[in-house]
Coordinates of C-alpha atoms and ligand atoms in Angstrom, one line a residue:
M2 CA 11.9 -102.8 -1.1
V3 CA 8.3 -103.5 -0.1
E4 CA 8.3 -106.3 2.5
V5 CA 5.3 -108.4 3.4
R6 CA 5.0 -111.2 6.0
V7 CA 2.5 -113.9 5.4
P8 CA 1.4 -116.7 7.8
A9 CA 1.2 -120.4 7.1
T10 CA -2.4 -121.7 6.9
S11 CA -4.1 -125.0 7.5
A12 CA -7.1 -125.5 5.2
N13 CA -9.9 -128.1 5.2
M14 CA -10.1 -127.9 9.0
G15 CA -11.9 -131.1 9.9
A16 CA -14.8 -131.6 7.6
G17 CA -14.6 -128.0 6.2
F18 CA -13.2 -129.0 2.8
D19 CA -12.4 -126.0 0.6
C20 CA -14.0 -123.6 3.1
L21 CA -12.5 -123.6 6.7
G22 CA -9.0 -122.5 7.3
I23 CA -6.8 -121.0 10.0
A24 CA -3.6 -118.9 10.0
L25 CA -0.7 -120.2 12.1
S26 CA 2.5 -118.6 13.6
L27 CA 4.9 -119.7 10.9
Y28 CA 5.9 -117.2 8.2
N29 CA 7.2 -116.5 4.8
Y30 CA 8.7 -113.1 4.0
F31 CA 8.4 -111.5 0.5
Y32 CA 10.6 -108.5 -0.6
V33 CA 9.7 -106.8 -3.9
E34 CA 11.1 -103.8 -5.8
E35 CA 11.0 -102.5 -9.3
Y36 CA 14.4 -101.7 -10.7
D37 CA 16.0 -101.0 -14.1
G38 CA 17.1 -104.5 -14.9
T39 CA 15.5 -107.9 -15.7
L40 CA 13.6 -110.4 -13.5
D41 CA 15.7 -111.3 -10.5
I42 CA 14.4 -113.8 -8.1
Q43 CA 16.3 -114.9 -5.0
G44 CA 15.5 -117.3 -2.2
C45 CA 14.0 -120.2 -4.0
D46 CA 15.0 -123.3 -6.1
E47 CA 16.7 -122.6 -9.4
A48 CA 13.7 -124.2 -11.1
H49 CA 11.5 -121.4 -9.8
K50 CA 13.7 -118.5 -10.8
N51 CA 11.8 -117.6 -13.9
E52 CA 8.6 -116.0 -15.2
N53 CA 6.5 -119.0 -14.0
N54 CA 7.3 -118.2 -10.4
L55 CA 4.1 -118.0 -8.4
V56 CA 5.1 -114.9 -6.6
Y57 CA 5.9 -113.2 -9.9
T58 CA 2.7 -114.4 -11.7
S59 CA 0.7 -113.2 -8.7
I60 CA 2.4 -109.8 -8.8
Q61 CA 1.6 -109.6 -12.6
R62 CA -2.1 -110.6 -12.0
C63 CA -2.4 -107.8 -9.4
F64 CA -0.8 -105.2 -11.6
E65 CA -3.1 -106.2 -14.5
K66 CA -6.2 -106.0 -12.3
I67 CA -5.2 -102.5 -11.1
G68 CA -4.1 -101.4 -14.6
Y69 CA -0.7 -100.5 -13.2
K70 CA 2.1 -99.8 -15.7
A71 CA 5.5 -100.6 -14.1
K72 CA 7.9 -97.6 -13.9
N73 CA 10.9 -99.8 -14.6
K74 CA 11.4 -102.9 -16.8
G75 CA 12.6 -105.2 -14.1
L76 CA 11.4 -106.7 -10.8
R77 CA 13.6 -107.9 -8.0
I78 CA 11.9 -110.5 -5.7
K79 CA 13.4 -112.0 -2.6
I80 CA 11.7 -114.8 -0.7
K81 CA 12.5 -116.0 2.8
S82 CA 10.5 -119.2 3.6
D83 CA 9.9 -120.9 6.9
I84 CA 6.7 -122.6 5.7
P85 CA 7.6 -126.0 4.2
S86 CA 6.7 -126.4 0.6
S87 CA 4.0 -128.8 -0.7
R88 CA 3.2 -130.1 2.8
G89 CA -0.3 -128.7 3.3
L90 CA 0.6 -125.6 5.3
G91 CA -0.3 -123.0 2.7
S92 CA 3.1 -122.3 1.1
S93 CA 1.4 -121.6 -2.3
A94 CA -1.2 -119.4 -0.8
A95 CA 1.6 -117.5 1.0
C96 CA 3.4 -116.9 -2.4
I97 CA 0.1 -115.7 -3.9
V98 CA -0.8 -113.4 -1.0
G99 CA 2.8 -112.2 -0.6
G100 CA 2.9 -111.4 -4.4
I101 CA -0.4 -109.5 -4.5
M102 CA 0.1 -107.6 -1.3
C103 CA 3.6 -106.4 -2.5
A104 CA 2.1 -105.5 -5.9
N105 CA -0.8 -103.7 -4.4
E106 CA 1.5 -101.6 -2.2
I107 CA 3.8 -100.8 -5.2
A108 CA 0.8 -99.7 -7.2
G109 CA -0.5 -97.4 -4.5
S110 CA -2.7 -99.6 -2.4
R111 CA -5.6 -99.5 -4.9
L112 CA -7.2 -102.8 -4.0
S113 CA -9.4 -103.2 -0.9
I114 CA -9.1 -106.2 1.4
N115 CA -12.3 -107.7 -0.3
E116 CA -10.7 -107.3 -3.7
L117 CA -7.5 -108.9 -2.4
V118 CA -9.4 -111.9 -0.9
K119 CA -11.2 -112.4 -4.3
L120 CA -8.0 -112.1 -6.4
A121 CA -6.0 -114.4 -4.2
S122 CA -8.8 -117.0 -4.4
E123 CA -9.0 -116.7 -8.1
I124 CA -5.3 -117.4 -8.5
E125 CA -5.3 -120.3 -6.0
G126 CA -8.6 -121.8 -7.2
H127 CA -10.2 -122.0 -3.8
P128 CA -10.4 -119.6 -0.8
D129 CA -9.7 -121.7 2.2
N130 CA -5.9 -121.0 2.5
T131 CA -5.7 -117.6 0.9
T132 CA -8.5 -116.0 3.1
P133 CA -6.9 -116.8 6.5
A134 CA -3.5 -115.9 5.1
L135 CA -4.8 -112.4 4.3
L136 CA -7.0 -111.9 7.3
G137 CA -5.5 -114.0 10.1
G138 CA -7.5 -116.2 12.5
M139 CA -9.9 -118.9 11.5
T140 CA -12.1 -118.1 8.5
V141 CA -15.1 -119.6 6.7
A142 CA -14.8 -118.7 3.0
I143 CA -16.9 -119.8 0.1
S144 CA -16.8 -118.9 -3.6
H145 CA -20.2 -118.1 -5.2
G146 CA -20.4 -116.7 -8.7
A147 CA -18.1 -113.7 -8.9
R148 CA -17.9 -113.3 -5.1
I149 CA -16.1 -114.7 -2.1
Y150 CA -18.4 -114.7 1.0
Y151 CA -16.3 -115.0 4.1
E152 CA -16.4 -114.5 7.8
K153 CA -13.9 -114.8 10.7
V154 CA -14.7 -117.3 13.5
N155 CA -13.7 -116.3 17.0
I156 CA -11.7 -119.2 18.4
P157 CA -11.1 -119.9 22.1
S158 CA -7.9 -118.2 23.6
D159 CA -6.9 -121.5 25.3
L160 CA -6.0 -123.4 22.2
K161 CA -2.7 -124.1 20.5
F162 CA -1.8 -126.3 17.5
C163 CA 0.8 -128.8 16.5
S164 CA 1.8 -129.5 12.9
I165 CA 3.2 -132.9 12.1
S166 CA 4.9 -132.9 8.7
P167 CA 6.6 -135.8 7.0
D168 CA 9.8 -135.6 4.9
F169 CA 7.8 -136.4 1.7
T170 CA 5.5 -134.1 -0.2
L171 CA 2.0 -134.5 -1.7
P172 CA 1.5 -131.8 -4.3
T173 CA -2.0 -130.3 -4.3
K174 CA -2.6 -131.1 -8.0
K175 CA -2.1 -134.8 -7.3
A176 CA -4.0 -134.7 -4.0
R177 CA -7.0 -133.2 -5.8
S178 CA -6.8 -135.7 -8.7
I179 CA -7.3 -138.7 -6.3
L180 CA -10.6 -137.3 -4.9
P181 CA -13.9 -138.9 -6.1
E182 CA -16.2 -137.0 -8.5
Q183 CA -19.3 -138.1 -6.5
I184 CA -19.9 -139.1 -2.9
P185 CA -22.8 -140.9 -1.3
F186 CA -25.6 -138.7 0.2
K187 CA -24.8 -139.9 3.7
D188 CA -21.2 -138.8 3.4
A189 CA -22.4 -135.3 2.4
V190 CA -24.6 -135.2 5.5
F191 CA -21.7 -136.5 7.6
N192 CA -19.5 -133.6 6.5
V193 CA -22.1 -130.8 6.7
S194 CA -22.9 -131.8 10.3
R195 CA -19.3 -132.0 11.4
A196 CA -18.2 -128.8 9.7
S197 CA -21.1 -127.0 11.3
L198 CA -20.3 -128.5 14.7
L199 CA -16.6 -127.4 14.4
V200 CA -17.5 -123.8 13.8
A201 CA -20.0 -123.9 16.7
A202 CA -17.5 -125.6 19.0
M203 CA -14.9 -122.9 18.2
A204 CA -17.3 -120.1 18.6
S205 CA -18.6 -121.4 22.0
G206 CA -15.3 -122.8 23.3
N207 CA -16.7 -126.2 23.9
H208 CA -13.6 -128.4 23.6
E209 CA -15.6 -131.6 24.0
L210 CA -17.1 -131.2 20.5
I211 CA -13.9 -130.7 18.6
K212 CA -12.7 -134.3 18.2
I213 CA -15.8 -135.6 16.5
A214 CA -16.1 -132.4 14.5
C215 CA -12.7 -133.1 12.9
E216 CA -13.9 -136.3 11.1
D217 CA -14.3 -136.1 7.4
R218 CA -15.4 -138.2 4.5
L219 CA -14.7 -135.9 1.6
H220 CA -11.0 -136.1 1.3
Q221 CA -9.1 -137.4 4.3
P222 CA -9.8 -141.2 3.7
Y223 CA -8.8 -140.8 0.0
R224 CA -5.6 -138.9 0.7
A225 CA -4.7 -140.9 3.7
A226 CA -4.1 -143.9 1.4
H227 CA -1.2 -141.9 -0.1
I228 CA 0.4 -140.9 3.2
P229 CA 2.4 -143.7 4.9
D230 CA 1.5 -144.1 8.6
Y231 CA -1.3 -141.4 8.4
N232 CA -3.8 -143.6 10.3
E233 CA -1.3 -144.6 12.9
V234 CA -0.2 -141.0 13.6
I235 CA -3.9 -139.9 13.9
K236 CA -4.7 -142.8 16.2
E237 CA -1.7 -142.1 18.4
A238 CA -2.5 -138.4 18.6
L239 CA -6.1 -139.0 19.6
G240 CA -4.8 -141.5 22.2
L241 CA -2.7 -138.8 23.7
N242 CA -5.8 -136.8 24.5
C243 CA -5.5 -134.0 21.9
L244 CA -8.7 -132.1 21.3
G245 CA -8.8 -133.1 17.6
A246 CA -6.6 -134.0 14.6
F247 CA -7.1 -133.7 10.8
L248 CA -5.3 -133.7 7.5
S249 CA -4.0 -130.1 6.9
G250 CA -5.0 -128.8 3.5
A251 CA -4.1 -131.3 0.8
G252 CA -1.6 -133.0 3.2
P253 CA 0.6 -134.7 4.0
T254 CA 0.9 -132.6 7.2
I255 CA -1.5 -133.5 10.1
L256 CA -2.7 -130.7 12.3
V257 CA -3.5 -131.3 15.9
I258 CA -5.6 -129.1 18.1
L259 CA -4.4 -128.9 21.7
K260 CA -5.2 -127.2 25.0
K261 CA -2.6 -124.4 25.5
E262 CA -1.8 -125.9 28.9
D263 CA -0.9 -129.4 27.4
R264 CA 2.8 -129.8 28.1
Y265 CA 3.2 -133.5 27.3
F266 CA 1.6 -134.1 23.9
T267 CA 4.4 -132.9 21.7
E268 CA 7.1 -134.8 23.6
N269 CA 5.1 -138.0 23.7
L270 CA 4.1 -137.9 20.1
S271 CA 7.8 -137.2 19.1
C272 CA 8.7 -140.4 20.8
F273 CA 6.2 -142.3 18.7
L274 CA 7.2 -140.5 15.4
S275 CA 10.8 -141.4 15.9
K276 CA 10.0 -145.1 15.5
L277 CA 8.4 -144.6 12.0
E278 CA 10.1 -145.2 8.7
N279 CA 9.8 -141.6 7.5
K280 CA 11.1 -138.6 9.4
W281 CA 8.3 -136.5 10.8
D282 CA 8.8 -132.9 11.9
I283 CA 6.7 -131.8 14.8
R284 CA 6.2 -128.2 16.0
E285 CA 3.8 -126.3 18.2
L286 CA 2.2 -123.3 16.7
E287 CA -0.1 -120.5 17.9
P288 CA -2.9 -119.1 15.8
D289 CA -1.9 -116.0 13.9
F290 CA -4.6 -113.3 14.3
E291 CA -3.0 -110.6 12.2
G292 CA -2.8 -112.2 8.7
A293 CA -0.5 -110.8 6.0
Q294 CA 1.3 -107.7 7.2
I295 CA 3.2 -105.0 5.3
I296 CA 6.4 -104.8 7.3
N297 CA 8.1 -102.2 5.1
K298 CA 6.4 -99.9 2.5
G299 CA 9.6 -99.6 0.5
Ligands
HSE2 N1 -8.9 -127.2 -0.1 C1 -7.7 -127.5 -0.8 C2 -7.6 -129.0 -1.1 C3 -6.5 -127.1 0.0 O1 -7.8 -129.8 -0.2 O2 -7.3 -129.4 -2.3 C4 -5.2 -127.3 -0.6 O3 -4.8 -126.3 -1.5

């Protein structure tokens, strides 16, 4: 079986809605093989064991793009997930990237990394999760016409991250439907300036700039209204001297940026979270610099 490992991702870093993302050290594993049978999907809910499964549809999209005719009728897909689903940590992007990486390998590695970046973004609808999932590290990725323009951003080696995920979900479809169609000009300026500042702060390693650069007016205020205790958790995190905090992807996970040497933040915030009505899972993560990896060529 072809085996691919794909990292979790946090998109919309700070003010970088739909364009900034980072890969993190939490992984899903995808195992795919052709066989003489039917469609066999293991490792997910019964509701997803069918032809609408995102890993399966992504495999098919990749086969179609390459023009690959399967040798056998059936496909066996196994999924091992550590990335929580519908929490804003790129679980859908991982399914897409896992599917197309396995399919590309089965079909003889015909697509280049640029073509995989483009295909993954087409399937997902935006490139901010899929690009770091494929490439690793922090990426800026934008869709323009038929192309995805992207670049990696060097991030300081003295950073770590902390994901804070509640026990409820906020599906991306709903989280996009609650966004406004238009925003005031001053909010656009607010976001352009902070997104630019975050990239500059990461590239230069100036920690002092990160906190203000994580503020956003395009999506966080609208989505926060649907996440119980969001503002309280952000306020507490900032009070505990993290470097910055923002809504991860479409939420409801909050991602916190920390100095690697910070040994107290996670324990102190856990204490605060334990008093809240919902259960929040907190975990420290490293940046993943490798992106999706073929572990076994089958
Ligand atoms: N940029 C996307 C959004 C990420 O916020 O809707 C989630 O898929």
